[in-house]
Coordinates of C-alpha atoms in Angstrom, one line a residue:
Y773 CA 0.0 0.0 0.0
G774 CA 3.0 2.3 0.2
I775 CA 2.5 2.7 4.0
D776 CA 5.5 2.5 6.3
L777 CA 4.2 0.3 9.1
L778 CA 7.5 0.6 11.0
S779 CA 6.5 4.2 11.9
Y780 CA 3.5 2.7 13.7
M781 CA 5.4 0.0 15.6
P782 CA 6.1 2.1 18.8
A783 CA 2.4 2.3 19.4
A784 CA 2.0 -1.5 18.9
N785 CA 5.0 -2.1 21.2
E786 CA 3.4 0.0 24.0
A787 CA 0.3 -2.0 23.7
I788 CA 2.3 -5.2 24.0
K789 CA 4.1 -4.0 27.1
R790 CA 0.8 -3.1 28.8
Y791 CA -0.2 -6.8 28.9
A792 CA 2.8 -7.6 31.1
Q793 CA 2.4 -4.5 33.1
Y794 CA -1.2 -5.3 34.0
S795 CA -0.9 -9.1 34.4
D796 CA 1.4 -11.3 36.5
Y797 CA 0.6 -14.1 34.1
I798 CA 2.1 -12.5 31.0
T799 CA 5.7 -11.9 30.3
V800 CA 7.2 -10.1 27.3
E801 CA 10.5 -11.2 25.9
Y802 CA 12.3 -9.8 22.9
V803 CA 14.4 -12.3 21.0
D804 CA 16.7 -11.5 18.0
I805 CA 16.3 -14.7 16.0
L806 CA 19.4 -13.8 14.0
A807 CA 21.5 -13.5 17.1
D808 CA 19.9 -16.5 18.8
P809 CA 19.2 -19.0 16.0
T810 CA 18.5 -21.8 18.6
F811 CA 15.3 -20.0 19.6
S812 CA 13.7 -21.1 16.3
K813 CA 14.2 -24.8 17.3
N814 CA 11.3 -24.2 19.8
Y815 CA 9.1 -23.9 16.7
P816 CA 10.3 -26.6 14.3
N817 CA 7.3 -26.5 12.0
E818 CA 7.4 -22.7 11.5
S819 CA 9.5 -20.4 9.4
L820 CA 10.1 -17.6 11.8
A821 CA 11.1 -14.1 10.6
Q822 CA 12.2 -10.9 12.3
G823 CA 9.4 -8.8 13.6
Q824 CA 7.0 -11.7 14.3
I825 CA 5.2 -11.9 17.7
I826 CA 4.8 -15.3 19.2
I827 CA 2.2 -15.7 21.9
S828 CA 2.6 -19.0 23.7
S829 CA 1.3 -20.9 26.8
E830 CA 3.5 -23.3 28.7
Q831 CA 0.3 -24.9 30.2
T832 CA -1.4 -25.8 27.0
G833 CA 1.7 -26.0 24.7
R834 CA -0.2 -23.9 22.1
Y835 CA 1.2 -20.9 20.4
K836 CA 0.1 -18.3 17.8
I837 CA 2.4 -16.3 15.6
L838 CA 1.4 -12.8 14.6
N839 CA 3.1 -10.7 11.9
A840 CA 3.6 -6.9 12.3
F841 CA 1.0 -6.4 9.6
D842 CA -1.6 -8.3 11.8
L843 CA -1.4 -5.5 14.4
F844 CA -2.9 -2.9 12.1
Y845 CA -6.0 -2.3 10.1
I846 CA -5.4 -0.4 6.9
N847 CA -8.4 1.3 5.3
T848 CA -7.8 0.9 1.5
D849 CA -10.1 3.7 0.7
D850 CA -8.1 6.5 2.3
Y851 CA -5.0 4.5 3.4
S852 CA -5.6 5.4 7.1
V853 CA -3.9 3.1 9.6
W854 CA -5.6 2.0 12.8
L855 CA -3.9 0.1 15.6
N856 CA -5.5 -3.4 15.9
A857 CA -2.9 -4.8 18.2
E858 CA -5.1 -5.2 21.3
K859 CA -7.8 -7.2 19.5
K860 CA -5.3 -9.5 17.8
I861 CA -3.1 -10.0 20.9
T862 CA -6.0 -10.7 23.2
S863 CA -7.4 -13.1 20.7
A864 CA -4.1 -14.9 20.5
I865 CA -3.8 -15.1 24.3
M866 CA -7.3 -16.6 24.5
V867 CA -6.5 -19.2 21.8
T868 CA -3.2 -20.2 23.4
A869 CA -4.2 -20.1 27.1
L870 CA -7.6 -21.6 27.3
E871 CA -7.5 -25.2 28.4
D872 CA -10.4 -26.4 26.3
L873 CA -11.2 -24.7 23.0
V874 CA -14.7 -25.0 21.5
K875 CA -14.5 -27.6 18.8
V876 CA -16.3 -26.7 15.5
Q877 CA -16.6 -28.9 12.5
Y878 CA -18.0 -27.6 9.2
T879 CA -19.5 -29.9 6.5
T880 CA -18.0 -30.4 3.1
G881 CA -19.2 -32.5 0.1
H882 CA -22.4 -30.7 -0.6
N883 CA -21.2 -27.6 -2.5
E884 CA -21.5 -25.6 0.7
N885 CA -20.8 -21.9 0.7
N886 CA -17.3 -20.8 1.6
V887 CA -16.7 -20.8 5.3
T888 CA -13.3 -19.1 5.3
G889 CA -14.7 -15.8 6.8
I890 CA -16.7 -17.3 9.6
I891 CA -14.0 -19.9 10.5
G892 CA -11.4 -17.1 10.7
V893 CA -13.6 -15.2 13.1
L894 CA -14.2 -18.3 15.2
E895 CA -10.5 -19.2 15.3
Q896 CA -9.7 -15.7 16.5
N897 CA -12.1 -16.2 19.3
A898 CA -10.7 -19.5 20.7
Y899 CA -12.6 -22.0 18.6
E900 CA -10.8 -24.9 17.0
S901 CA -12.1 -25.9 13.6
S902 CA -11.9 -28.7 11.2
E903 CA -13.8 -29.9 8.1
I904 CA -15.9 -33.0 8.0
N905 CA -17.4 -35.0 5.1
L906 CA -20.3 -36.9 6.7
M907 CA -20.3 -39.3 3.7
K908 CA -16.8 -40.5 4.8
E909 CA -16.5 -39.9 8.5
D910 CA -18.4 -39.6 11.8
I911 CA -18.7 -36.5 13.8
A912 CA -15.9 -36.4 16.4
D913 CA -17.1 -37.1 20.0
D914 CA -15.6 -33.8 21.3
T915 CA -17.3 -31.6 18.6
D916 CA -19.3 -28.8 20.2
L917 CA -20.7 -27.2 17.1
I918 CA -21.4 -28.2 13.4
I919 CA -21.6 -25.5 10.7
I920 CA -23.6 -26.3 7.6
M921 CA -23.1 -23.3 5.2
G922 CA -25.8 -23.4 2.6
P923 CA -25.4 -26.8 1.0
V924 CA -26.5 -27.2 -2.6
V925 CA -26.6 -31.0 -2.6
D926 CA -29.0 -32.8 -0.3
F927 CA -27.6 -34.8 2.6
T928 CA -28.1 -38.6 2.5
E929 CA -30.2 -40.5 5.0
E930 CA -27.0 -41.8 6.6
E931 CA -25.6 -38.2 6.9
L932 CA -28.8 -37.0 8.4
A933 CA -28.8 -39.8 10.9
K934 CA -25.3 -38.7 12.0
L935 CA -26.5 -35.1 12.4
D936 CA -29.6 -36.3 14.4
A937 CA -27.4 -38.3 16.7
F938 CA -25.1 -35.3 17.2
L939 CA -28.1 -33.0 18.0
D940 CA -29.4 -35.7 20.4
N941 CA -26.0 -35.6 22.1
N942 CA -25.5 -39.2 20.9
A943 CA -28.4 -40.3 23.2
V944 CA -26.4 -39.3 26.3

């Protein structure tokens, strides 16, 4: 967009520091991954880069990586920049720290509408999502919510029976 986000980083940095200032449960640590390449070994499945923010929980073992770009909202109409750090960081803390995330499955196989937007919002708010094709698999026992986004193709009797059992809490 031609916007220098680095000039906005001090405001984001102050927001980050406030979390540690107001909570004994949160610590902020700055790591130069170029000077300390062993740090990246803690995240073997990730390609870490300078400027990323890692929010992690020792209790749950979960972590979320935010990029500097995630901390800002850029209005593409007038290219104004708004700090979005508090929302993104609080969401990442919730996702990593909560013991039990709400488990959501969304159906596939019936030409459903795209669920990317709603799944993104749910995942930002401590929901764990996965897709399910009821023609091929059963609903997981730990599923809390099923999303069916405007299917075009009808469900089979077998699929409907799986959904009925889920709605009846598997007769529990």
